[in-house]
Amino acid sequence: MSNQNLKELRDLMKERGIDVYIEPTSDPHQSEYVAPHYKGRDFLTGFTGSAGMAVVTMEKAILWTDGRYFIQAENQLKGSGFELYKMHTPGFPSYQEWLKENLKEKSVIGVNGEIVSEGFVEEILDKLESLEPLIYDGEDLVGLVWVERPGLPKGKVIKLDIRYSGESTEKKIEKIREEMISEGADIFLLGSLDDIAWLFNIRGSDIKNNPVVISYAVVTRDQAILFVDSEKVDETTKEYLKLEGVNTMEYEEIFDFVSSITDDKVIVLEKGRVNRKLYSTIPEECEIIDFQNLTSLPKAIKNEVEIENQRLAYTKDCVALTKFFYWLDNNISSAEITEYDAALKLLGYREQIEGFQEPSFDTIAAYGENAAMMHYSATKDNHAILKPKGLFLLDSGGQYFEGTTDITRTVALGELTDEEKRDFTLVLKGHINLISAKFLQGTSGHALDVLARYPLWQEGEDYKSGTGHGVGYYLNVHEGPHRISTAPNNVALEPGMIVTIEPGIYKGRMHGIRIENVAVVAEDVETYVGQFYKFDILSWCYIDPECINPSMLSEIEKDWVNNYNMQVYLKLSPFLTDNQNAWLKDKTRKI
Amino acid sequence: MSNQNLKELRDLMKERGIDVYIEPTSDPHQSEYVAPHYKGRDFLTGFTGSAGMAVVTMEKAILWTDGRYFIQAENQLKGSGFELYKMHTPGFPSYQEWLKENLKEKSVIGVNGEIVSEGFVEEILDKLESLEPLIYDGEDLVGLVWVERPGLPKGKVIKLDIRYSGESTEKKIEKIREEMISEGADIFLLGSLDDIAWLFNIRGSDIKNNPVVISYAVVTRDQAILFVDSEKVDETTKEYLKLEGVNTMEYEEIFDFVSSITDDKVIVLEKGRVNRKLYSTIPEECEIIDFQNLTSLPKAIKNEVEIENQRLAYTKDCVALTKFFYWLDNNISSAEITEYDAALKLLGYREQIEGFQEPSFDTIAAYGENAAMMHYSATKDNHAILKPKGLFLLDSGGQYFEGTTDITRTVALGELTDEEKRDFTLVLKGHINLISAKFLQGTSGHALDVLARYPLWQEGEDYKSGTGHGVGYYLNVHEGPHRISTAPNNVALEPGMIVTIEPGIYKGRMHGIRIENVAVVAEDVETYVGQFYKFDILSWCYIDPECINPSMLSEIEKDWVNNYNMQVYLKLSPFLTDNQNAWLKDKTRKI
């Protein structure tokens, strides 16, 4: 029981004079999704969502999480001793505000320096400056309580061929060095795993759904070093790396390497993506430039090879998805199908695709009210049975050498209520409003976010999540630095950036709707006011006409739906049987 | 000639070993509009726009300004030795980027510490950190060159009655003290003139169109002091201030006061709005909290009395505007009317309004292509003659005890081209899209900005200015901290905030169009997703049906126009003659 874990944690805190212990969701690389070894926050709270922050004092235990997980967290926290605080929700302070209001002066704040970033700690110290708190960061207290903790992952490292990456490691490193020179830096220190995988054109299997390799990296003016458990790298891969100018050293050797950097060196790193333990190892005399990882932007801006591969990946992926929906439609009335069965069946279709590696995240197959939980996950033991009525939400994606996919469709399993149709149509209007936007060079996703919400807001609806996120190339399904969100973000969208567009409506105890497509930012016209960009859609799966209330759509919106669905048929039908095509023809009929 | 001034400045720079001199548009209070005494940047460059930044090295002289002034600056800078750099425009570095690229290590940067804010200098030092520049801030070099410099203004101070302010100074100070306590501050140091006028319910005439008093202010836990030239304050006003708990001291005494603050005190101030000279006077041992002026938000959120007064002010103001348009429509074909005449005539109508004080900014009366200059100003000697065809843009406002107004209309003086109608209708669509938005609590103007641009962007159009700004109450026509703009700004719009909505299209050598209304943020529905807000319109002047291409409008947009114009007629007709009403009836006819 979580209660016992909490009690033991508090005992350790008391022994050490710690007033508050903060356990975020993190690993030494500030990964969004972490290996089981690093799921200390899950262990402590019982809440298994991908994002959350546990804060424990002697009197209180609070978990902060975001809108995707409010319903799930409420359920999972029952009896845990943890209270749910809703992020970005009026009436709930942020964890920093809460600390500011509840801590005494000179309180001792405990964190595990191995998993929190330097930026994380500095931000706390800055926000709580007037309280002059002390940081205790030398021990993993949750780890001390956690007896049956899983070990570190041991996934093998593979090389990503240039026909997939589109650019050699040597070339990428060359460009990074140019950036280093322009920033006046001698050493680039890199801790985030997707950046390392991108830079060195390697992939691994250390984190489920995220084909990364647990490692650190350093680029100097004349060296590039990958710090990784040598057991994971075979000779061929080592040889390949060497040819590209990359040496390998053991994972833990990063600390010795960094501590022996000479005083005169200028180091560029992103404080929010380097753990505090490693950061503290840097000799004090070194100058540090805190700058967004130099790999971050070139990784986000996909090259031509990557974009063309992604188109291929989406076609294959959407064929699998369509086959699944065809199967579902033909069996829903005759067989007992659970949400869990549905996810497995879909996986089966994906597994038939050449080059499919694994899902890019846990499939969300959610029927009826379950779909109101944005990141719901049906299990073997806990799931709903699909019935031939109401809405079914399916959010899934795959990892391929040709890229990473992510797509959501909400479809009718039978008759719908007027409210279900109304809500679906509002979400569709938001989706169309954003995805068909032309926008000026320099515009951020934050500035565009409202376009997807506008039709919903006018009717008193909203969704408590971002509107879209970047997607990696055969890497993490969530990738920055750009995103489309109400949360401030000033990164301009640039041609080559891939982004999801996924507005929704989530009504507890009723239904959940999300329509998600993925697009790459592309050039549009240049006029006297400047260069315009547009969204070039990559994902092609039918938007269910049964869900739409056409009277709520303008002619322009109807044209958009009809054109999109026509394209779906044209792109996918070559890969489907006659029966499947007849069915798809109907699903892509004009509204 | 500017050239001579520039030469003399460079001579002074050389003598002092200054590598670059920066002269922004500013005064000791970081005012947006400054008294003639502080127009050093105008003097140096010849450019008279309200916003600009001059940067001078031995080799280069550059003026940065924003999109409102590109055309004007290009004209005025001819022969000045200054080159125009366009702000927020691809291809042009910001002045900080330019400095970073063009300065050598340990360069000496000269500024006048009396007029630049502490925040301004700190930002430069931060951005140029790697160059380790030195700051020379003890002299006003432009002032040394400027022989025939106007003196300091001597406007009288008046008290603003509570029937206009809606809240006593005593009450306002009480609330500020509560904020100070919650921030842990002993002293609140205030340099910005509109904040001071708001807090003490005083008004003056030191800056044209801005009824402020050149002064500093300090609020401690038990004192409130206004530092002002005593000649400006008569006994009655001094007595009034005393009754509200405010003491007065001489303007220059602020420096002695601040330098004698004891070491144990915590001072809250906004670094970007306190000049560097004053900031440097603070004893080094004092703790400083850099925080948005505590007056900024309560000033922006208008109280009920202020809002009701503003409604009154807009009715009076729009009656004057309507009378002017009636007169113009009846005389355009028979008389020779210039832009300058038009502005004077409009002023005449405003002067007939009881309580009218002065314009709230220089009227922009711009015919045809002149309107492409966003902040064009016709003069007695330089103006166009209005002809009975094409578009006429009129942006104007007044200062009243009942508030500050700001409104723009673009009207047809006769036949229009298809492109003029198309552009007007696009601007109208953007205007309607934003002003009829419902939006969730917590949304910033930055997040909403794209709603006004969206219909323009889809057709390759844009405007190089913000979409809207806050408006003071019988104070500055531009007031923060909120605004509607592509420039990042995270201040949430809150009920009581007044804001303009003014998209436009500006085509050099063709025409300029702007449709500006002013609204107050008000509560709308609260649903399960949260509290919604809306824009409650304050300004009511007809939108010219002659300019509209109705085939470009949706039914919803047409309804909006028809309903708006109907309201205009209902609100203004009681104050107009029968002839004027017959004319207005036609101008507000259904489209």
PDB file of N, CA, C and O in Angstrom, chain B residues 237-279:
ATOM      1  N   THR B 237      -5.170  71.337  -3.391  1.00  0.00           N
ATOM      2  CA  THR B 237      -4.761  69.993  -3.789  1.00  0.00           C
ATOM      3  C   THR B 237      -3.851  69.368  -2.737  1.00  0.00           C
ATOM      4  O   THR B 237      -3.969  68.186  -2.403  1.00  0.00           O
ATOM      5  N   LYS B 238      -2.939  70.196  -2.211  1.00  0.00           N
ATOM      6  CA  LYS B 238      -2.047  69.697  -1.156  1.00  0.00           C
ATOM      7  C   LYS B 238      -2.863  69.224   0.047  1.00  0.00           C
ATOM      8  O   LYS B 238      -2.581  68.177   0.636  1.00  0.00           O
ATOM      9  N   GLU B 239      -3.893  70.011   0.358  1.00  0.00           N
ATOM     10  CA  GLU B 239      -4.768  69.696   1.497  1.00  0.00           C
ATOM     11  C   GLU B 239      -5.503  68.373   1.250  1.00  0.00           C
ATOM     12  O   GLU B 239      -5.576  67.493   2.119  1.00  0.00           O
ATOM     13  N   TYR B 240      -6.022  68.277   0.021  1.00  0.00           N
ATOM     14  CA  TYR B 240      -6.733  67.046  -0.360  1.00  0.00           C
ATOM     15  C   TYR B 240      -5.818  65.836  -0.187  1.00  0.00           C
ATOM     16  O   TYR B 240      -6.191  64.804   0.376  1.00  0.00           O
ATOM     17  N   LEU B 241      -4.577  65.957  -0.714  1.00  0.00           N
ATOM     18  CA  LEU B 241      -3.627  64.843  -0.629  1.00  0.00           C
ATOM     19  C   LEU B 241      -3.361  64.482   0.833  1.00  0.00           C
ATOM     20  O   LEU B 241      -3.330  63.308   1.203  1.00  0.00           O
ATOM     21  N   LYS B 242      -3.182  65.497   1.649  1.00  0.00           N
ATOM     22  CA  LYS B 242      -2.909  65.267   3.069  1.00  0.00           C
ATOM     23  C   LYS B 242      -4.040  64.461   3.716  1.00  0.00           C
ATOM     24  O   LYS B 242      -3.803  63.515   4.471  1.00  0.00           O
ATOM     25  N   LEU B 243      -5.284  64.854   3.379  1.00  0.00           N
ATOM     26  CA  LEU B 243      -6.456  64.161   3.949  1.00  0.00           C
ATOM     27  C   LEU B 243      -6.474  62.680   3.556  1.00  0.00           C
ATOM     28  O   LEU B 243      -6.970  61.836   4.297  1.00  0.00           O
ATOM     29  N   GLU B 244      -5.930  62.397   2.382  1.00  0.00           N
ATOM     30  CA  GLU B 244      -5.890  61.005   1.921  1.00  0.00           C
ATOM     31  C   GLU B 244      -4.636  60.279   2.418  1.00  0.00           C
ATOM     32  O   GLU B 244      -4.387  59.138   2.043  1.00  0.00           O
ATOM     33  N   GLY B 245      -3.840  61.001   3.207  1.00  0.00           N
ATOM     34  CA  GLY B 245      -2.646  60.370   3.769  1.00  0.00           C
ATOM     35  C   GLY B 245      -1.406  60.491   2.902  1.00  0.00           C
ATOM     36  O   GLY B 245      -0.480  59.685   3.030  1.00  0.00           O
ATOM     37  N   VAL B 246      -1.389  61.481   2.017  1.00  0.00           N
ATOM     38  CA  VAL B 246      -0.246  61.633   1.110  1.00  0.00           C
ATOM     39  C   VAL B 246       0.504  62.929   1.417  1.00  0.00           C
ATOM     40  O   VAL B 246      -0.085  64.005   1.424  1.00  0.00           O
ATOM     41  N   ASN B 247       1.803  62.831   1.660  1.00  0.00           N
ATOM     42  CA  ASN B 247       2.645  64.017   1.813  1.00  0.00           C
ATOM     43  C   ASN B 247       3.305  64.367   0.498  1.00  0.00           C
ATOM     44  O   ASN B 247       3.495  63.495  -0.349  1.00  0.00           O
ATOM     45  N   THR B 248       3.647  65.634   0.335  1.00  0.00           N
ATOM     46  CA  THR B 248       4.366  66.009  -0.887  1.00  0.00           C
ATOM     47  C   THR B 248       5.783  66.472  -0.544  1.00  0.00           C
ATOM     48  O   THR B 248       6.020  67.077   0.500  1.00  0.00           O
ATOM     49  N   MET B 249       6.709  66.162  -1.428  1.00  0.00           N
ATOM     50  CA  MET B 249       8.080  66.657  -1.326  1.00  0.00           C
ATOM     51  C   MET B 249       8.486  67.126  -2.721  1.00  0.00           C
ATOM     52  O   MET B 249       7.797  66.841  -3.694  1.00  0.00           O
ATOM     53  N   GLU B 250       9.613  67.839  -2.794  1.00  0.00           N
ATOM     54  CA  GLU B 250      10.060  68.326  -4.100  1.00  0.00           C
ATOM     55  C   GLU B 250      10.490  67.156  -4.999  1.00  0.00           C
ATOM     56  O   GLU B 250      11.001  66.140  -4.528  1.00  0.00           O
ATOM     57  N   TYR B 251      10.311  67.348  -6.306  1.00  0.00           N
ATOM     58  CA  TYR B 251      10.616  66.325  -7.312  1.00  0.00           C
ATOM     59  C   TYR B 251      12.008  65.728  -7.120  1.00  0.00           C
ATOM     60  O   TYR B 251      12.185  64.508  -7.054  1.00  0.00           O
ATOM     61  N   GLU B 252      13.005  66.587  -6.987  1.00  0.00           N
ATOM     62  CA  GLU B 252      14.391  66.108  -6.938  1.00  0.00           C
ATOM     63  C   GLU B 252      14.752  65.453  -5.602  1.00  0.00           C
ATOM     64  O   GLU B 252      15.786  64.802  -5.487  1.00  0.00           O
ATOM     65  N   GLU B 253      13.889  65.663  -4.599  1.00  0.00           N
ATOM     66  CA  GLU B 253      14.193  65.109  -3.268  1.00  0.00           C
ATOM     67  C   GLU B 253      14.097  63.584  -3.226  1.00  0.00           C
ATOM     68  O   GLU B 253      14.536  62.951  -2.271  1.00  0.00           O
ATOM     69  N   ILE B 254      13.520  63.000  -4.298  1.00  0.00           N
ATOM     70  CA  ILE B 254      13.427  61.542  -4.339  1.00  0.00           C
ATOM     71  C   ILE B 254      14.800  60.888  -4.174  1.00  0.00           C
ATOM     72  O   ILE B 254      14.943  59.854  -3.513  1.00  0.00           O
ATOM     73  N   PHE B 255      15.824  61.540  -4.745  1.00  0.00           N
ATOM     74  CA  PHE B 255      17.157  60.924  -4.706  1.00  0.00           C
ATOM     75  C   PHE B 255      17.705  60.857  -3.283  1.00  0.00           C
ATOM     76  O   PHE B 255      18.237  59.832  -2.864  1.00  0.00           O
ATOM     77  N   ASP B 256      17.540  61.959  -2.534  1.00  0.00           N
ATOM     78  CA  ASP B 256      17.974  61.941  -1.133  1.00  0.00           C
ATOM     79  C   ASP B 256      17.159  60.940  -0.330  1.00  0.00           C
ATOM     80  O   ASP B 256      17.679  60.205   0.499  1.00  0.00           O
ATOM     81  N   PHE B 257      15.850  60.947  -0.599  1.00  0.00           N
ATOM     82  CA  PHE B 257      14.976  60.034   0.141  1.00  0.00           C
ATOM     83  C   PHE B 257      15.430  58.588  -0.052  1.00  0.00           C
ATOM     84  O   PHE B 257      15.599  57.832   0.898  1.00  0.00           O
ATOM     85  N   VAL B 258      15.637  58.221  -1.308  1.00  0.00           N
ATOM     86  CA  VAL B 258      15.972  56.829  -1.610  1.00  0.00           C
ATOM     87  C   VAL B 258      17.353  56.461  -1.079  1.00  0.00           C
ATOM     88  O   VAL B 258      17.557  55.370  -0.535  1.00  0.00           O
ATOM     89  N   SER B 259      18.297  57.398  -1.173  1.00  0.00           N
ATOM     90  CA  SER B 259      19.658  57.075  -0.710  1.00  0.00           C
ATOM     91  C   SER B 259      19.709  56.913   0.796  1.00  0.00           C
ATOM     92  O   SER B 259      20.626  56.292   1.325  1.00  0.00           O
ATOM     93  N   SER B 260      18.711  57.471   1.498  1.00  0.00           N
ATOM     94  CA  SER B 260      18.757  57.349   2.961  1.00  0.00           C
ATOM     95  C   SER B 260      17.860  56.225   3.499  1.00  0.00           C
ATOM     96  O   SER B 260      17.616  56.140   4.693  1.00  0.00           O
ATOM     97  N   ILE B 261      17.390  55.368   2.611  1.00  0.00           N
ATOM     98  CA  ILE B 261      16.642  54.199   3.074  1.00  0.00           C
ATOM     99  C   ILE B 261      17.589  53.303   3.869  1.00  0.00           C
ATOM    100  O   ILE B 261      18.731  53.097   3.462  1.00  0.00           O
ATOM    101  N   THR B 262      17.113  52.796   4.993  1.00  0.00           N
ATOM    102  CA  THR B 262      18.021  51.978   5.816  1.00  0.00           C
ATOM    103  C   THR B 262      18.183  50.573   5.224  1.00  0.00           C
ATOM    104  O   THR B 262      17.305  50.062   4.526  1.00  0.00           O
ATOM    105  N   ASP B 263      19.342  49.977   5.557  1.00  0.00           N
ATOM    106  CA  ASP B 263      19.765  48.713   4.949  1.00  0.00           C
ATOM    107  C   ASP B 263      18.792  47.556   5.124  1.00  0.00           C
ATOM    108  O   ASP B 263      18.790  46.608   4.335  1.00  0.00           O
ATOM    109  N   ASP B 264      17.999  47.590   6.180  1.00  0.00           N
ATOM    110  CA  ASP B 264      17.157  46.433   6.504  1.00  0.00           C
ATOM    111  C   ASP B 264      15.861  46.417   5.698  1.00  0.00           C
ATOM    112  O   ASP B 264      15.069  45.492   5.820  1.00  0.00           O
ATOM    113  N   LYS B 265      15.661  47.413   4.861  1.00  0.00           N
ATOM    114  CA  LYS B 265      14.378  47.528   4.165  1.00  0.00           C
ATOM    115  C   LYS B 265      14.334  46.701   2.875  1.00  0.00           C
ATOM    116  O   LYS B 265      15.328  46.563   2.170  1.00  0.00           O
ATOM    117  N   VAL B 266      13.145  46.183   2.607  1.00  0.00           N
ATOM    118  CA  VAL B 266      12.901  45.460   1.360  1.00  0.00           C
ATOM    119  C   VAL B 266      12.086  46.370   0.440  1.00  0.00           C
ATOM    120  O   VAL B 266      11.030  46.862   0.830  1.00  0.00           O
ATOM    121  N   ILE B 267      12.604  46.592  -0.762  1.00  0.00           N
ATOM    122  CA  ILE B 267      11.965  47.525  -1.691  1.00  0.00           C
ATOM    123  C   ILE B 267      11.373  46.760  -2.866  1.00  0.00           C
ATOM    124  O   ILE B 267      12.054  45.941  -3.489  1.00  0.00           O
ATOM    125  N   VAL B 268      10.123  47.010  -3.160  1.00  0.00           N
ATOM    126  CA  VAL B 268       9.522  46.411  -4.347  1.00  0.00           C
ATOM    127  C   VAL B 268       9.406  47.489  -5.425  1.00  0.00           C
ATOM    128  O   VAL B 268       8.989  48.620  -5.151  1.00  0.00           O
ATOM    129  N   LEU B 269       9.827  47.142  -6.628  1.00  0.00           N
ATOM    130  CA  LEU B 269       9.770  48.093  -7.748  1.00  0.00           C
ATOM    131  C   LEU B 269       9.826  47.299  -9.046  1.00  0.00           C
ATOM    132  O   LEU B 269      10.151  46.110  -9.044  1.00  0.00           O
ATOM    133  N   GLU B 270       9.490  47.959 -10.134  1.00  0.00           N
ATOM    134  CA  GLU B 270       9.591  47.320 -11.441  1.00  0.00           C
ATOM    135  C   GLU B 270      10.825  47.883 -12.145  1.00  0.00           C
ATOM    136  O   GLU B 270      10.846  49.053 -12.528  1.00  0.00           O
ATOM    137  N   LYS B 271      11.825  47.023 -12.301  1.00  0.00           N
ATOM    138  CA  LYS B 271      13.111  47.494 -12.839  1.00  0.00           C
ATOM    139  C   LYS B 271      12.973  48.148 -14.213  1.00  0.00           C
ATOM    140  O   LYS B 271      13.746  49.016 -14.572  1.00  0.00           O
ATOM    141  N   GLY B 272      12.003  47.689 -14.969  1.00  0.00           N
ATOM    142  CA  GLY B 272      11.804  48.238 -16.310  1.00  0.00           C
ATOM    143  C   GLY B 272      11.135  49.602 -16.277  1.00  0.00           C
ATOM    144  O   GLY B 272      10.989  50.246 -17.316  1.00  0.00           O
ATOM    145  N   ARG B 273      10.689  50.044 -15.093  1.00  0.00           N
ATOM    146  CA  ARG B 273       9.981  51.314 -15.018  1.00  0.00           C
ATOM    147  C   ARG B 273      10.548  52.228 -13.936  1.00  0.00           C
ATOM    148  O   ARG B 273       9.862  53.132 -13.452  1.00  0.00           O
ATOM    149  N   VAL B 274      11.803  51.985 -13.558  1.00  0.00           N
ATOM    150  CA  VAL B 274      12.523  52.896 -12.663  1.00  0.00           C
ATOM    151  C   VAL B 274      13.820  53.243 -13.371  1.00  0.00           C
ATOM    152  O   VAL B 274      14.511  52.345 -13.863  1.00  0.00           O
ATOM    153  N   ASN B 275      14.132  54.530 -13.455  1.00  0.00           N
ATOM    154  CA  ASN B 275      15.341  54.878 -14.211  1.00  0.00           C
ATOM    155  C   ASN B 275      16.598  54.446 -13.473  1.00  0.00           C
ATOM    156  O   ASN B 275      16.622  54.291 -12.257  1.00  0.00           O
ATOM    157  N   ARG B 276      17.661  54.247 -14.261  1.00  0.00           N
ATOM    158  CA  ARG B 276      18.888  53.680 -13.720  1.00  0.00           C
ATOM    159  C   ARG B 276      19.539  54.607 -12.693  1.00  0.00           C
ATOM    160  O   ARG B 276      20.106  54.138 -11.705  1.00  0.00           O
ATOM    161  N   LYS B 277      19.419  55.895 -12.925  1.00  0.00           N
ATOM    162  CA  LYS B 277      20.030  56.847 -11.988  1.00  0.00           C
ATOM    163  C   LYS B 277      19.386  56.697 -10.601  1.00  0.00           C
ATOM    164  O   LYS B 277      20.075  56.606  -9.594  1.00  0.00           O
ATOM    165  N   LEU B 278      18.047  56.633 -10.581  1.00  0.00           N
ATOM    166  CA  LEU B 278      17.357  56.496  -9.300  1.00  0.00           C
ATOM    167  C   LEU B 278      17.661  55.137  -8.678  1.00  0.00           C
ATOM    168  O   LEU B 278      17.904  55.025  -7.478  1.00  0.00           O
ATOM    169  N   TYR B 279      17.650  54.107  -9.516  1.00  0.00           N
ATOM    170  CA  TYR B 279      17.898  52.756  -9.018  1.00  0.00           C
ATOM    171  C   TYR B 279      19.273  52.674  -8.353  1.00  0.00           C
ATOM    172  O   TYR B 279      19.423  52.062  -7.296  1.00  0.00           O
TER     173      TYR B 279
END
